[in-house]
Structures are given as C-alpha cells and as structure tokens.
mmCIF file of C-alpha atoms in Angstrom:
data_model
loop_
_atom_site.group_PDB
_atom_site.id
_atom_site.type_symbol
_atom_site.label_atom_id
_atom_site.label_comp_id
_atom_site.label_asym_id
_atom_site.label_seq_id
_atom_site.Cartn_x
_atom_site.Cartn_y
_atom_site.Cartn_z
ATOM 1 C CA MET A 1 0.000 0.000 0.000
ATOM 2 C CA SER A 2 1.080 3.551 -0.737
ATOM 3 C CA ASP A 3 0.879 6.150 2.035
ATOM 4 C CA HIS A 4 -0.058 8.947 -0.403
ATOM 5 C CA TYR A 5 -3.647 9.222 -1.582
ATOM 6 C CA ASP A 6 -5.939 11.447 -3.565
ATOM 7 C CA ALA A 7 -8.711 10.824 -1.029
ATOM 8 C CA VAL A 8 -9.014 9.185 2.379
ATOM 9 C CA VAL A 9 -12.569 8.129 3.211
ATOM 10 C CA VAL A 10 -13.373 7.918 6.922
ATOM 11 C CA GLY A 11 -16.051 5.240 7.266
ATOM 12 C CA GLY A 12 -16.628 2.122 5.173
ATOM 13 C CA GLY A 13 -20.425 1.943 5.314
ATOM 14 C CA ALA A 14 -22.772 2.517 2.399
ATOM 15 C CA SER A 15 -21.777 6.133 1.709
ATOM 16 C CA GLY A 16 -18.050 5.651 2.258
ATOM 17 C CA ALA A 17 -17.802 2.545 0.098
ATOM 18 C CA THR A 18 -19.860 4.229 -2.638
ATOM 19 C CA ALA A 19 -17.484 7.192 -2.738
ATOM 20 C CA GLY A 20 -14.468 4.872 -2.714
ATOM 21 C CA ILE A 21 -15.743 2.792 -5.625
ATOM 22 C CA LEU A 22 -16.674 5.726 -7.860
ATOM 23 C CA LEU A 23 -13.430 7.612 -7.248
ATOM 24 C CA ALA A 24 -11.231 4.525 -7.666
ATOM 25 C CA GLU A 25 -12.960 3.605 -10.911
ATOM 26 C CA ALA A 26 -12.090 7.092 -12.174
ATOM 27 C CA GLY A 27 -8.400 6.529 -11.454
ATOM 28 C CA TRP A 28 -8.130 8.120 -8.019
ATOM 29 C CA LYS A 29 -5.908 6.595 -5.357
ATOM 30 C CA VAL A 30 -8.274 6.012 -2.431
ATOM 31 C CA ALA A 31 -8.053 4.597 1.090
ATOM 32 C CA ILE A 32 -11.062 3.735 3.239
ATOM 33 C CA VAL A 33 -10.555 3.789 7.003
ATOM 34 C CA GLU A 34 -13.164 1.685 8.814
ATOM 35 C CA LYS A 35 -13.140 1.029 12.554
ATOM 36 C CA ALA A 36 -15.415 -2.051 12.555
ATOM 37 C CA VAL A 37 -14.851 -5.570 11.255
ATOM 38 C CA PHE A 38 -17.278 -6.669 8.522
ATOM 39 C CA PRO A 39 -19.718 -8.243 8.147
ATOM 40 C CA ARG A 40 -21.433 -6.374 10.955
ATOM 41 C CA ARG A 41 -25.055 -5.869 11.894
ATOM 42 C CA LYS A 42 -26.200 -2.296 12.298
ATOM 43 C CA VAL A 43 -29.257 -0.442 13.563
ATOM 44 C CA CYS A 44 -31.008 0.394 10.303
ATOM 45 C CA GLY A 45 -34.426 0.017 8.706
ATOM 46 C CA GLU A 46 -32.766 -1.880 5.802
ATOM 47 C CA PHE A 47 -35.164 -0.633 3.107
ATOM 48 C CA ILE A 48 -33.588 0.520 -0.170
ATOM 49 C CA SER A 49 -35.851 2.591 -2.419
ATOM 50 C CA GLU A 50 -36.391 1.491 -6.007
ATOM 51 C CA THR A 51 -34.590 4.565 -7.316
ATOM 52 C CA THR A 52 -31.372 3.557 -5.514
ATOM 53 C CA TRP A 53 -31.085 0.106 -7.083
ATOM 54 C CA PRO A 54 -29.818 1.536 -10.428
ATOM 55 C CA LEU A 55 -26.986 3.143 -8.445
ATOM 56 C CA LEU A 56 -26.213 -0.201 -6.795
ATOM 57 C CA ARG A 57 -26.131 -1.706 -10.278
ATOM 58 C CA ARG A 58 -23.685 0.999 -11.352
ATOM 59 C CA LEU A 59 -21.587 0.129 -8.303
ATOM 60 C CA GLY A 60 -21.551 -3.526 -9.337
ATOM 61 C CA VAL A 61 -23.396 -5.082 -6.376
ATOM 62 C CA ALA A 62 -27.093 -5.043 -7.357
ATOM 63 C CA ASP A 63 -27.377 -8.537 -8.817
ATOM 64 C CA ALA A 64 -25.850 -10.260 -5.790
ATOM 65 C CA LEU A 65 -27.994 -8.269 -3.353
ATOM 66 C CA LEU A 66 -31.221 -8.777 -5.313
ATOM 67 C CA ARG A 67 -30.728 -12.538 -5.075
ATOM 68 C CA ILE A 68 -31.039 -12.365 -1.286
ATOM 69 C CA ALA A 69 -33.168 -9.240 -0.715
ATOM 70 C CA GLY A 70 -36.685 -9.367 0.688
ATOM 71 C CA PRO A 71 -39.806 -9.163 -1.498
ATOM 72 C CA VAL A 72 -40.658 -6.028 -3.444
ATOM 73 C CA VAL A 73 -42.489 -3.523 -1.253
ATOM 74 C CA LYS A 74 -45.798 -2.739 -2.951
ATOM 75 C CA GLN A 75 -47.718 -1.188 -0.067
ATOM 76 C CA VAL A 76 -47.083 1.240 2.754
ATOM 77 C CA GLY A 77 -49.132 1.280 5.915
ATOM 78 C CA VAL A 78 -49.660 2.691 9.396
ATOM 79 C CA PHE A 79 -50.132 0.727 12.632
ATOM 80 C CA VAL A 80 -51.320 2.873 15.560
ATOM 81 C CA GLU A 81 -53.285 1.390 18.502
ATOM 82 C CA ALA A 82 -56.120 -0.626 16.899
ATOM 83 C CA THR A 83 -55.947 1.252 13.572
ATOM 84 C CA VAL A 84 -54.377 -0.431 10.545
ATOM 85 C CA ALA A 85 -54.233 1.555 7.281
ATOM 86 C CA THR A 86 -52.619 0.459 4.014
ATOM 87 C CA ALA A 87 -52.215 1.891 0.515
ATOM 88 C CA GLY A 88 -50.249 1.376 -2.662
ATOM 89 C CA LEU A 89 -46.712 2.703 -2.572
ATOM 90 C CA THR A 90 -47.499 5.018 -5.503
ATOM 91 C CA GLY A 91 -50.577 5.950 -7.464
ATOM 92 C CA ALA A 92 -49.223 3.977 -10.432
ATOM 93 C CA PRO A 93 -47.689 0.759 -9.027
ATOM 94 C CA SER A 94 -46.136 -0.213 -12.357
ATOM 95 C CA SER A 95 -43.882 2.857 -12.166
ATOM 96 C CA LEU A 96 -42.322 1.777 -8.878
ATOM 97 C CA ASP A 97 -41.926 -1.922 -8.227
ATOM 98 C CA GLY A 98 -38.395 -2.427 -7.027
ATOM 99 C CA GLY A 99 -37.960 -1.181 -3.453
ATOM 100 C CA ARG A 100 -36.580 -3.981 -1.257
ATOM 101 C CA ALA A 101 -34.878 -4.521 2.082
ATOM 102 C CA VAL A 102 -31.579 -6.258 2.747
ATOM 103 C CA GLY A 103 -29.564 -6.575 5.949
ATOM 104 C CA ARG A 104 -26.745 -4.104 6.464
ATOM 105 C CA GLU A 105 -24.324 -6.947 7.140
ATOM 106 C CA HIS A 106 -24.841 -7.985 3.507
ATOM 107 C CA LEU A 107 -25.067 -4.526 1.913
ATOM 108 C CA ASP A 108 -22.020 -3.040 3.626
ATOM 109 C CA ALA A 109 -19.856 -6.115 3.092
ATOM 110 C CA ALA A 110 -20.792 -6.287 -0.598
ATOM 111 C CA LEU A 111 -19.972 -2.620 -1.174
ATOM 112 C CA LEU A 112 -16.681 -2.757 0.712
ATOM 113 C CA ASP A 113 -15.609 -5.909 -1.141
ATOM 114 C CA ARG A 114 -16.447 -4.152 -4.401
ATOM 115 C CA ALA A 115 -14.337 -1.179 -3.289
ATOM 116 C CA LYS A 116 -11.391 -3.504 -2.739
ATOM 117 C CA GLY A 117 -11.954 -4.955 -6.200
ATOM 118 C CA ALA A 118 -11.915 -1.439 -7.663
ATOM 119 C CA GLY A 119 -8.456 -0.855 -6.188
ATOM 120 C CA VAL A 120 -9.317 0.923 -2.930
ATOM 121 C CA ASP A 121 -6.957 0.284 -0.020
ATOM 122 C CA VAL A 122 -9.264 -0.713 2.841
ATOM 123 C CA LEU A 123 -7.746 -0.237 6.296
ATOM 124 C CA GLN A 124 -9.880 -2.230 8.707
ATOM 125 C CA PRO A 125 -10.198 -2.158 11.667
ATOM 126 C CA TRP A 126 -8.520 1.253 11.874
ATOM 127 C CA SER A 127 -9.748 4.693 12.897
ATOM 128 C CA LEU A 128 -8.671 8.280 12.249
ATOM 129 C CA ALA A 129 -6.960 9.454 15.440
ATOM 130 C CA SER A 130 -5.942 12.924 14.240
ATOM 131 C CA TYR A 131 -5.163 14.961 11.152
ATOM 132 C CA SER A 132 -3.269 18.147 10.369
ATOM 133 C CA ASP A 133 -3.053 20.527 7.440
ATOM 134 C CA ALA A 134 0.207 20.060 5.552
ATOM 135 C CA GLY A 135 -0.175 22.688 2.835
ATOM 136 C CA ASP A 136 -2.077 21.190 -0.067
ATOM 137 C CA ARG A 137 -2.513 17.838 1.709
ATOM 138 C CA TYR A 138 -3.695 16.442 5.019
ATOM 139 C CA ALA A 139 -1.433 14.360 7.246
ATOM 140 C CA CYS A 140 -3.666 11.670 8.736
ATOM 141 C CA ARG A 141 -2.695 9.664 11.799
ATOM 142 C CA LEU A 142 -4.476 6.318 12.094
ATOM 143 C CA ALA A 143 -4.837 3.998 15.079
ATOM 144 C CA GLY A 144 -5.203 0.259 14.584
ATOM 145 C CA LYS A 145 -7.778 -1.720 16.523
ATOM 146 C CA PRO A 146 -7.219 -3.496 18.857
ATOM 147 C CA THR A 147 -3.445 -3.570 18.371
ATOM 148 C CA GLY A 148 -2.842 0.138 18.976
ATOM 149 C CA GLN A 149 -0.596 0.334 15.916
ATOM 150 C CA VAL A 150 -0.072 3.770 14.395
ATOM 151 C CA ARG A 151 0.098 4.629 10.708
ATOM 152 C CA GLU A 152 0.555 7.917 8.855
ATOM 153 C CA LEU A 153 -1.211 8.696 5.575
ATOM 154 C CA SER A 154 -1.088 11.738 3.322
ATOM 155 C CA SER A 155 -4.172 12.734 1.349
ATOM 156 C CA ARG A 156 -5.339 15.615 -0.797
ATOM 157 C CA LEU A 157 -8.942 15.217 0.397
ATOM 158 C CA ILE A 158 -10.783 13.690 3.329
ATOM 159 C CA ILE A 159 -14.305 12.407 2.792
ATOM 160 C CA ALA A 160 -16.221 12.093 6.058
ATOM 161 C CA ALA A 161 -18.553 9.097 5.843
ATOM 162 C CA HIS A 162 -18.752 8.260 9.535
ATOM 163 C CA GLY A 163 -21.826 7.693 11.683
ATOM 164 C CA SER A 164 -23.774 10.632 13.011
ATOM 165 C CA TRP A 165 -23.102 9.920 16.712
ATOM 166 C CA GLU A 166 -19.399 9.063 16.492
ATOM 167 C CA PRO A 167 -17.012 11.494 18.221
ATOM 168 C CA GLY A 168 -13.662 12.115 16.564
ATOM 169 C CA PRO A 169 -11.166 14.693 15.304
ATOM 170 C CA LEU A 170 -12.982 15.824 12.155
ATOM 171 C CA PRO A 171 -15.082 19.012 12.177
ATOM 172 C CA THR A 172 -17.996 16.818 11.091
ATOM 173 C CA GLN A 173 -17.653 14.709 14.250
ATOM 174 C CA GLY A 174 -19.262 16.377 17.249
ATOM 175 C CA SER A 175 -18.477 15.650 20.867
ATOM 176 C CA ARG A 176 -20.921 13.795 23.092
ATOM 177 C CA ARG A 177 -23.863 15.976 24.040
ATOM 178 C CA ARG A 178 -25.382 16.306 27.458
ATOM 179 C CA ALA A 179 -28.148 13.758 27.964
ATOM 180 C CA HIS A 180 -31.695 15.012 27.458
ATOM 181 C CA GLY A 181 -35.060 13.299 27.803
ATOM 182 C CA SER A 182 -35.891 14.006 24.161
ATOM 183 C CA ASP A 183 -32.776 12.196 22.853
ATOM 184 C CA LEU A 184 -33.744 9.496 20.349
ATOM 185 C CA PHE A 185 -32.237 6.012 20.471
ATOM 186 C CA GLY A 186 -32.502 3.468 17.697
ATOM 187 C CA PHE A 187 -33.316 -0.237 18.209
ATOM 188 C CA LYS A 188 -33.515 -3.102 15.734
ATOM 189 C CA ALA A 189 -34.165 -6.837 15.743
ATOM 190 C CA HIS A 190 -34.957 -9.523 13.175
ATOM 191 C CA PHE A 191 -37.794 -12.013 13.480
ATOM 192 C CA LEU A 192 -38.542 -15.276 11.692
ATOM 193 C CA ASP A 193 -42.018 -16.580 10.838
ATOM 194 C CA SER A 194 -43.793 -13.243 11.192
ATOM 195 C CA ALA A 195 -47.333 -12.785 9.912
ATOM 196 C CA LEU A 196 -46.595 -9.449 8.230
ATOM 197 C CA ALA A 197 -48.230 -9.395 4.792
ATOM 198 C CA PRO A 198 -45.666 -9.813 1.993
ATOM 199 C CA GLY A 199 -44.878 -6.541 0.242
ATOM 200 C CA LEU A 200 -46.211 -4.366 3.086
ATOM 201 C CA MET A 201 -44.015 -1.843 4.930
ATOM 202 C CA PRO A 202 -45.974 -0.233 7.783
ATOM 203 C CA LEU A 203 -45.012 2.817 9.820
ATOM 204 C CA LEU A 204 -45.527 2.292 13.563
ATOM 205 C CA GLY A 205 -46.654 5.060 15.884
ATOM 206 C CA PHE A 206 -46.508 4.651 19.669
ATOM 207 C CA PRO A 207 -46.041 6.962 22.689
ATOM 208 C CA GLY A 208 -42.578 8.488 22.628
ATOM 209 C CA GLY A 209 -41.394 6.839 19.433
ATOM 210 C CA TYR A 210 -41.971 5.489 15.934
ATOM 211 C CA GLY A 211 -40.768 2.548 13.898
ATOM 212 C CA GLY A 212 -41.261 0.275 10.924
ATOM 213 C CA LEU A 213 -41.604 -3.339 9.835
ATOM 214 C CA VAL A 214 -40.386 -4.809 6.539
ATOM 215 C CA HIS A 215 -39.543 -8.228 5.112
ATOM 216 C CA SER A 216 -35.777 -8.434 4.647
ATOM 217 C CA ASP A 217 -33.379 -11.149 3.461
ATOM 218 C CA GLY A 218 -33.401 -14.772 4.582
ATOM 219 C CA GLY A 219 -37.095 -14.817 5.403
ATOM 220 C CA ARG A 220 -36.519 -12.334 8.217
ATOM 221 C CA THR A 221 -38.747 -9.453 9.206
ATOM 222 C CA SER A 222 -36.914 -6.370 10.433
ATOM 223 C CA LEU A 223 -38.408 -4.334 13.279
ATOM 224 C CA SER A 224 -36.584 -1.020 13.653
ATOM 225 C CA CYS A 225 -37.628 1.898 15.810
ATOM 226 C CA CYS A 226 -36.609 5.111 17.535
ATOM 227 C CA ILE A 227 -37.669 5.984 21.072
ATOM 228 C CA ARG A 228 -37.110 8.955 23.349
ATOM 229 C CA ARG A 229 -34.729 8.559 26.270
ATOM 230 C CA ASP A 230 -37.424 9.381 28.828
ATOM 231 C CA GLN A 231 -39.877 6.920 27.280
ATOM 232 C CA LEU A 232 -37.160 4.254 27.170
ATOM 233 C CA GLN A 233 -36.676 4.676 30.907
ATOM 234 C CA ARG A 234 -40.415 4.235 31.451
ATOM 235 C CA CYS A 235 -40.333 1.054 29.358
ATOM 236 C CA ARG A 236 -37.560 -0.396 31.504
ATOM 237 C CA GLU A 237 -39.503 0.445 34.635
ATOM 238 C CA ALA A 238 -42.688 -1.119 33.246
ATOM 239 C CA TRP A 239 -40.912 -4.349 32.203
ATOM 240 C CA PRO A 240 -38.001 -4.623 34.673
ATOM 241 C CA ASP A 241 -37.330 -8.278 33.867
ATOM 242 C CA LEU A 242 -36.731 -7.579 30.175
ATOM 243 C CA GLN A 243 -33.657 -6.231 28.444
ATOM 244 C CA ALA A 244 -34.010 -2.780 26.885
ATOM 245 C CA GLY A 245 -34.873 -3.960 23.363
ATOM 246 C CA ALA A 246 -37.431 -6.482 24.556
ATOM 247 C CA ALA A 247 -39.014 -3.835 26.797
ATOM 248 C CA VAL A 248 -39.302 -1.506 23.802
ATOM 249 C CA GLN A 249 -40.928 -4.319 21.803
ATOM 250 C CA ALA A 250 -43.438 -4.892 24.609
ATOM 251 C CA HIS A 251 -44.223 -1.167 24.605
ATOM 252 C CA ILE A 252 -44.745 -1.150 20.839
ATOM 253 C CA GLU A 253 -46.993 -4.231 20.893
ATOM 254 C CA ALA A 254 -49.064 -2.691 23.694
ATOM 255 C CA HIS A 255 -49.794 0.318 21.476
ATOM 256 C CA CYS A 256 -49.820 -1.234 17.980
ATOM 257 C CA GLU A 257 -52.213 -4.126 17.534
ATOM 258 C CA GLY A 258 -50.868 -4.606 14.016
ATOM 259 C CA VAL A 259 -47.373 -5.290 15.368
ATOM 260 C CA ALA A 260 -48.681 -7.614 18.092
ATOM 261 C CA SER A 261 -50.527 -9.625 15.436
ATOM 262 C CA ALA A 262 -47.588 -9.688 13.016
ATOM 263 C CA LEU A 263 -45.143 -10.941 15.659
ATOM 264 C CA ALA A 264 -47.487 -13.135 17.699
ATOM 265 C CA GLY A 265 -46.052 -16.397 16.372
ATOM 266 C CA ALA A 266 -42.603 -15.059 15.401
ATOM 267 C CA ARG A 267 -39.270 -15.784 17.039
ATOM 268 C CA ARG A 268 -36.420 -13.318 17.308
ATOM 269 C CA ASP A 269 -33.365 -14.096 15.181
ATOM 270 C CA GLY A 270 -30.316 -12.741 16.997
ATOM 271 C CA PRO A 271 -30.010 -10.076 19.674
ATOM 272 C CA TRP A 272 -31.514 -6.613 19.809
ATOM 273 C CA LEU A 273 -29.200 -3.875 18.549
ATOM 274 C CA ALA A 274 -29.189 -0.324 19.893
ATOM 275 C CA ALA A 275 -27.481 2.918 18.872
ATOM 276 C CA GLY A 276 -27.695 6.632 19.502
ATOM 277 C CA PRO A 277 -28.540 9.206 20.382
ATOM 278 C CA LEU A 278 -29.492 10.182 16.833
ATOM 279 C CA ARG A 279 -28.609 13.629 15.506
ATOM 280 C CA THR A 280 -31.205 14.446 12.884
ATOM 281 C CA GLY A 281 -31.051 17.442 10.558
ATOM 282 C CA ILE A 282 -28.356 19.020 8.386
ATOM 283 C CA ARG A 283 -24.997 19.286 10.146
ATOM 284 C CA SER A 284 -22.130 20.064 7.817
ATOM 285 C CA PHE A 285 -20.956 19.574 4.265
ATOM 286 C CA GLY A 286 -17.375 19.885 5.480
ATOM 287 C CA GLU A 287 -14.767 22.607 5.188
ATOM 288 C CA GLY A 288 -11.485 23.156 3.372
ATOM 289 C CA ARG A 289 -10.568 19.896 1.657
ATOM 290 C CA ILE A 290 -12.963 17.895 3.842
ATOM 291 C CA PHE A 291 -16.339 16.849 2.411
ATOM 292 C CA ALA A 292 -19.173 15.064 4.211
ATOM 293 C CA VAL A 293 -21.550 12.435 2.824
ATOM 294 C CA GLY A 294 -24.245 10.223 4.318
ATOM 295 C CA ASN A 295 -25.075 10.742 7.987
ATOM 296 C CA ALA A 296 -21.947 12.835 8.465
ATOM 297 C CA ALA A 297 -23.624 15.525 6.349
ATOM 298 C CA ALA A 298 -27.193 15.127 7.548
ATOM 299 C CA GLU A 299 -29.613 12.577 8.893
ATOM 300 C CA ALA A 300 -33.343 12.325 8.346
ATOM 301 C CA HIS A 301 -35.615 10.857 10.992
ATOM 302 C CA PRO A 302 -35.655 7.135 10.091
ATOM 303 C CA VAL A 303 -39.453 7.236 10.044
ATOM 304 C CA VAL A 304 -39.383 7.609 6.234
ATOM 305 C CA ALA A 305 -36.939 4.706 5.662
ATOM 306 C CA GLU A 306 -34.673 6.729 3.365
ATOM 307 C CA GLY A 307 -31.377 6.537 5.264
ATOM 308 C CA ILE A 308 -29.608 4.025 3.015
ATOM 309 C CA SER A 309 -30.797 5.721 -0.161
ATOM 310 C CA MET A 310 -29.688 9.163 1.053
ATOM 311 C CA ALA A 311 -26.274 7.776 2.014
ATOM 312 C CA ILE A 312 -25.614 6.158 -1.366
ATOM 313 C CA GLN A 313 -27.121 9.019 -3.365
ATOM 314 C CA SER A 314 -25.230 11.780 -1.519
ATOM 315 C CA ALA A 315 -21.926 9.961 -2.000
ATOM 316 C CA THR A 316 -22.741 9.586 -5.693
ATOM 317 C CA LEU A 317 -23.434 13.316 -6.028
ATOM 318 C CA LEU A 318 -20.128 14.297 -4.449
ATOM 319 C CA SER A 319 -18.058 11.670 -6.259
ATOM 320 C CA ASP A 320 -19.399 12.602 -9.681
ATOM 321 C CA LEU A 321 -18.635 16.283 -9.035
ATOM 322 C CA LEU A 322 -15.075 15.474 -7.946
ATOM 323 C CA VAL A 323 -14.490 13.169 -10.896
ATOM 324 C CA ALA A 324 -15.926 15.692 -13.337
ATOM 325 C CA ARG A 325 -13.457 18.307 -12.099
ATOM 326 C CA GLY A 326 -10.538 15.866 -12.238
ATOM 327 C CA LYS A 327 -8.127 14.951 -9.464
ATOM 328 C CA ASP A 328 -5.449 17.256 -10.871
ATOM 329 C CA GLY A 329 -7.724 20.286 -10.972
ATOM 330 C CA LEU A 330 -8.552 20.637 -7.287
ATOM 331 C CA SER A 331 -7.438 24.175 -6.545
ATOM 332 C CA ASP A 332 -9.005 26.046 -3.635
ATOM 333 C CA GLU A 333 -11.313 27.791 -6.098
ATOM 334 C CA ALA A 334 -12.292 24.489 -7.712
ATOM 335 C CA LEU A 335 -13.020 22.901 -4.332
ATOM 336 C CA ALA A 336 -15.189 25.870 -3.343
ATOM 337 C CA ALA A 337 -17.151 25.493 -6.588
ATOM 338 C CA ILE A 338 -17.548 21.756 -5.997
ATOM 339 C CA ARG A 339 -18.817 22.368 -2.471
ATOM 340 C CA HIS A 340 -21.313 24.951 -3.762
ATOM 341 C CA ASP A 341 -22.624 22.562 -6.424
ATOM 342 C CA TYR A 342 -22.703 19.653 -3.991
ATOM 343 C CA GLN A 343 -24.724 21.592 -1.428
ATOM 344 C CA ALA A 344 -27.134 22.754 -4.112
ATOM 345 C CA ALA A 345 -27.597 19.229 -5.446
ATOM 346 C CA TRP A 346 -27.913 17.823 -1.933
ATOM 347 C CA ARG A 347 -30.628 20.284 -0.929
ATOM 348 C CA ARG A 348 -32.520 19.781 -4.170
ATOM 349 C CA ASN A 349 -32.620 16.030 -3.604
ATOM 350 C CA PHE A 350 -33.003 15.672 0.136
ATOM 351 C CA SER A 351 -34.380 18.807 1.842
ATOM 352 C CA GLN A 352 -37.977 17.734 1.298
ATOM 353 C CA ARG A 353 -37.204 14.286 2.725
ATOM 354 C CA LEU A 354 -35.800 15.836 5.898
ATOM 355 C CA ARG A 355 -38.845 18.060 6.340
ATOM 356 C CA THR A 356 -41.277 15.209 5.672
ATOM 357 C CA ALA A 357 -39.402 12.922 8.054
ATOM 358 C CA ALA A 358 -39.415 15.516 10.850
ATOM 359 C CA LEU A 359 -43.153 16.109 10.389
ATOM 360 C CA TYR A 360 -43.984 12.390 10.459
ATOM 361 C CA ALA A 361 -41.697 11.741 13.432
ATOM 362 C CA HIS A 362 -43.320 14.347 15.632
ATOM 363 C CA LEU A 363 -46.793 13.416 14.406
ATOM 364 C CA PHE A 364 -46.478 9.702 15.232
ATOM 365 C CA MET A 365 -44.598 10.013 18.535
ATOM 366 C CA ARG A 366 -47.576 11.797 20.104
ATOM 367 C CA PRO A 367 -50.539 9.507 20.907
ATOM 368 C CA ALA A 368 -53.363 11.936 20.078
ATOM 369 C CA SER A 369 -51.940 13.113 16.747
ATOM 370 C CA ALA A 370 -50.812 9.592 15.816
ATOM 371 C CA VAL A 371 -54.308 8.150 16.302
ATOM 372 C CA ALA A 372 -55.892 11.033 14.392
ATOM 373 C CA ALA A 373 -53.427 10.698 11.502
ATOM 374 C CA ALA A 374 -53.839 6.918 11.314
ATOM 375 C CA LYS A 375 -57.650 7.166 11.215
ATOM 376 C CA ALA A 376 -57.443 9.819 8.496
ATOM 377 C CA MET A 377 -55.135 7.586 6.463
ATOM 378 C CA GLN A 378 -57.453 4.638 6.999
ATOM 379 C CA GLN A 379 -60.352 6.668 5.616
ATOM 380 C CA PHE A 380 -58.321 8.314 2.843
ATOM 381 C CA PRO A 381 -55.552 5.852 1.773
ATOM 382 C CA GLY A 382 -54.290 8.339 -0.784
ATOM 383 C CA LEU A 383 -52.718 10.270 2.089
ATOM 384 C CA LEU A 384 -50.354 7.346 2.666
ATOM 385 C CA THR A 385 -49.351 7.238 -0.983
ATOM 386 C CA PHE A 386 -48.857 11.004 -1.000
ATOM 387 C CA GLY A 387 -46.675 10.782 2.101
ATOM 388 C CA ALA A 388 -44.529 8.090 0.477
ATOM 389 C CA ARG A 389 -43.959 10.376 -2.487
ATOM 390 C CA LEU A 390 -43.021 13.298 -0.232
ATOM 391 C CA SER A 391 -40.428 11.078 1.435
ATOM 392 C CA GLY A 392 -38.711 10.470 -1.908
ATOM 393 C CA LYS A 393 -39.790 6.904 -2.658
ATOM 394 C CA ASP A 394 -40.231 7.629 -6.380
ATOM 395 C CA GLN A 395 -37.653 10.392 -6.764
ATOM 396 C CA ALA A 396 -34.645 9.522 -8.904
ATOM 397 C CA LEU A 397 -31.345 11.216 -8.106
ATOM 398 C CA ARG A 398 -31.230 14.720 -9.589
ATOM 399 C CA THR A 399 -28.120 16.778 -10.257
ATOM 400 C CA VAL A 400 -27.540 20.535 -10.427
ATOM 401 C CA GLY A 401 -25.421 21.669 -13.364
ATOM 402 C CA LEU A 402 -23.314 18.502 -13.246
ATOM 403 C CA PRO A 403 -21.047 18.000 -16.259
ATOM 404 C CA ALA A 404 -20.399 14.506 -17.531
ATOM 405 C CA PRO A 405 -17.746 12.739 -15.377
ATOM 406 C CA ASN A 406 -14.265 12.780 -16.887
ATOM 407 C CA ARG A 407 -13.368 9.127 -16.488
ATOM 408 C CA ALA A 408 -9.891 9.714 -17.898
ATOM 409 C CA SER A 409 -8.871 12.037 -15.043
#
C-alpha cells in the first residue's frame, strides 16, 4: 500500500464505500478507514428505495444483493393502537416496483468488497486518530484496533462518511452531548415466521417513538424503531425483567395491535441492537478539503426509511462532481465550486425528505396526533401514498449543473 492518496474516506459503510468505488474507478488513489470488522449488523431500517437500485447496479453489487433481498415492497401502511391503514406505494404501481430490504451486514460487506476490487486500499479495523493541514494535503494519523498500531497517511482530500453519533477529530464529528429526555435512540431486531403481509411496509406510531416493519433477506422481518430517552426509561420500569430492546418491543406491541398480530407467532433471530442518540437534521458539508456524505452531512428521521438511499445518493453526487473536475484540478477555487454545487444538489434532492421525516416523526410520537393521523389515512388511503412520495420513494437522483464525469482524469 502507498501512504499517499488522492482521497481518504473515513467510514466504510454505504456512503463511504460508494465514494471509494466511484473515485477509484475514475483513477483516483483512495483509502477507506473503517473502525469495525465486517460483516457487521447495524441499527437500520434496511429498506432501499427502487430509485437507488440503479446506483447499486452501477456500483456492481445489485445482482448479488437482489438474489437475497426481501420481497418487493408494494404497499405502505400505518399501525397505531387498533388502527391499521394500508395503501399502494405510488398511485401507479407499475412505475415503482423495485424497493426492497436487505440486511446491512450484507449490503455493507458487498460494497466494501467491491471497493477492494476497484483498487481501494481498505484499512480495517482502523480509525482516524488525528489529522493536520500540511499545505495542499492532510497528514492523517491512524490507530489500529485493537493492536494500537499507528500509521501515517497523506491525502489531498478527506471524505467524512462516519456515523452521526461518532465522536472524533474531524469538524464533522461532534463531541458527546449532554443527555436530554428528548434524545432518540434506535433499536432493531430480526424475526422469523412473522405474519406481516408480503410486500407491506408499515409505519408504527406509539407513545414516545416510531418505527417500521419490513420483510428483509433470509425470510426475516426487520423491526426497527426510535424511542425517546425518557420513554425508554419508562419502558424499563414497566418491564423490569426484560432487556431494553425487549421492553421496547413490549411497549410497541401494547400500542400497535398490528405489530402484536404480526409478531405473535414469530421468534427473534439474533439479539436486539441499539445505537444513539441520533442527531437528525443538516450538520455540515465539510470545510477546506474535507467533504461530508451520508449521515456525516445530515440525517433524516428514520421514520421515512430513506437513510440508506440518502447515504448512497449523496456519495454519488459528491463523487461525480469530484471526478468531473478531475483529481489534478482541485485548486481552492475548484473545491469551493464543488462544495457549492454539492450543497445545491444535496438540498434539491433531500431537503424535502428531511422536512417530511421531521413532520412524520413528531406526528407519530404523540398519541393523540398519531391516532388522528392513522384514522385519516385509513379513511383516505391516498394520504399514505402522498406521504410516500413526499419522502422520496419515487424520486430519482437529480443533479444541479453537473457536467459529464471525466473518467480519464
């Protein structure tokens, strides 16, 4: 491995691997620094919108993932108390028939293996310990896990593709915040033999949180949710003999008859996973020669199940802009122009998703508004379809003044 790179990507998840693949295929020398060992399970809703699968095909992993992915999602729904509402995913089902779910252990491993095949140097398990500005390059100091080894890399750019709650040296990595009752924590578990209708992806509303169910790979049903810190404490007090995830499940089933019915005869496959607190909203697109993609740039409330798609699509936007400019044309002025175009393209594609997600999250975490919304959607199913469209389910990736990538650069 060389110690001199055109780009060092911090984080080897969906956004980081996407950026690594696209830049390496364009002739860039790229390193990905990933602190975890793959394959790894991760708190995530696992749904990948139909409009993201063409990007996965471009990345060279779609066929393998489609062979194991869950069934095509044809319907969206809402489970709140005794109310169950369902509707078609779009008004014209034939125009959108490819959204599916697949476990992050499979998606992330497939993308990172593809990055290696494209020529990316993958340093795993390593983390970025510090970095310093060395003129027109960054000097990056890495720490090996668990050996404590140290390695120095030099890179023209750093692409931040880390998780939203991870502290670290980059300006995109915030320090731990003071605990607050409104902090949101994510939980996820898989279940076998659920009674969830094939092709249905319901949104779950319950006091202090929201969640979703979807059929994923291997015959598993994924239950993922977010819950406020104060409500989580009440769950643990109400079910003191249960672990945190199981207590959250009991809380959800007590307030969502649809979930209780779907999981009545199911058995959990593997342990509950937890992560957080989440940091939703736009944070940073980076500064200087540092660019942010995925959750490092912004995170939508997971209620709309667009996290994976936003991660892959944002990394694609940035990578295509960098490649179009060419690795030898990255002056300060060029980087400023790239950042401007990237922000514009990002906001055009994702701002509405963030607003829709925030609205739905606050609507379905509150019992009175959740029940009212669910009953309205039960009476007028078109509201569900409209909400799915607002969340970006049928929105292909759009660019802003993006020239054709210069693959020879």
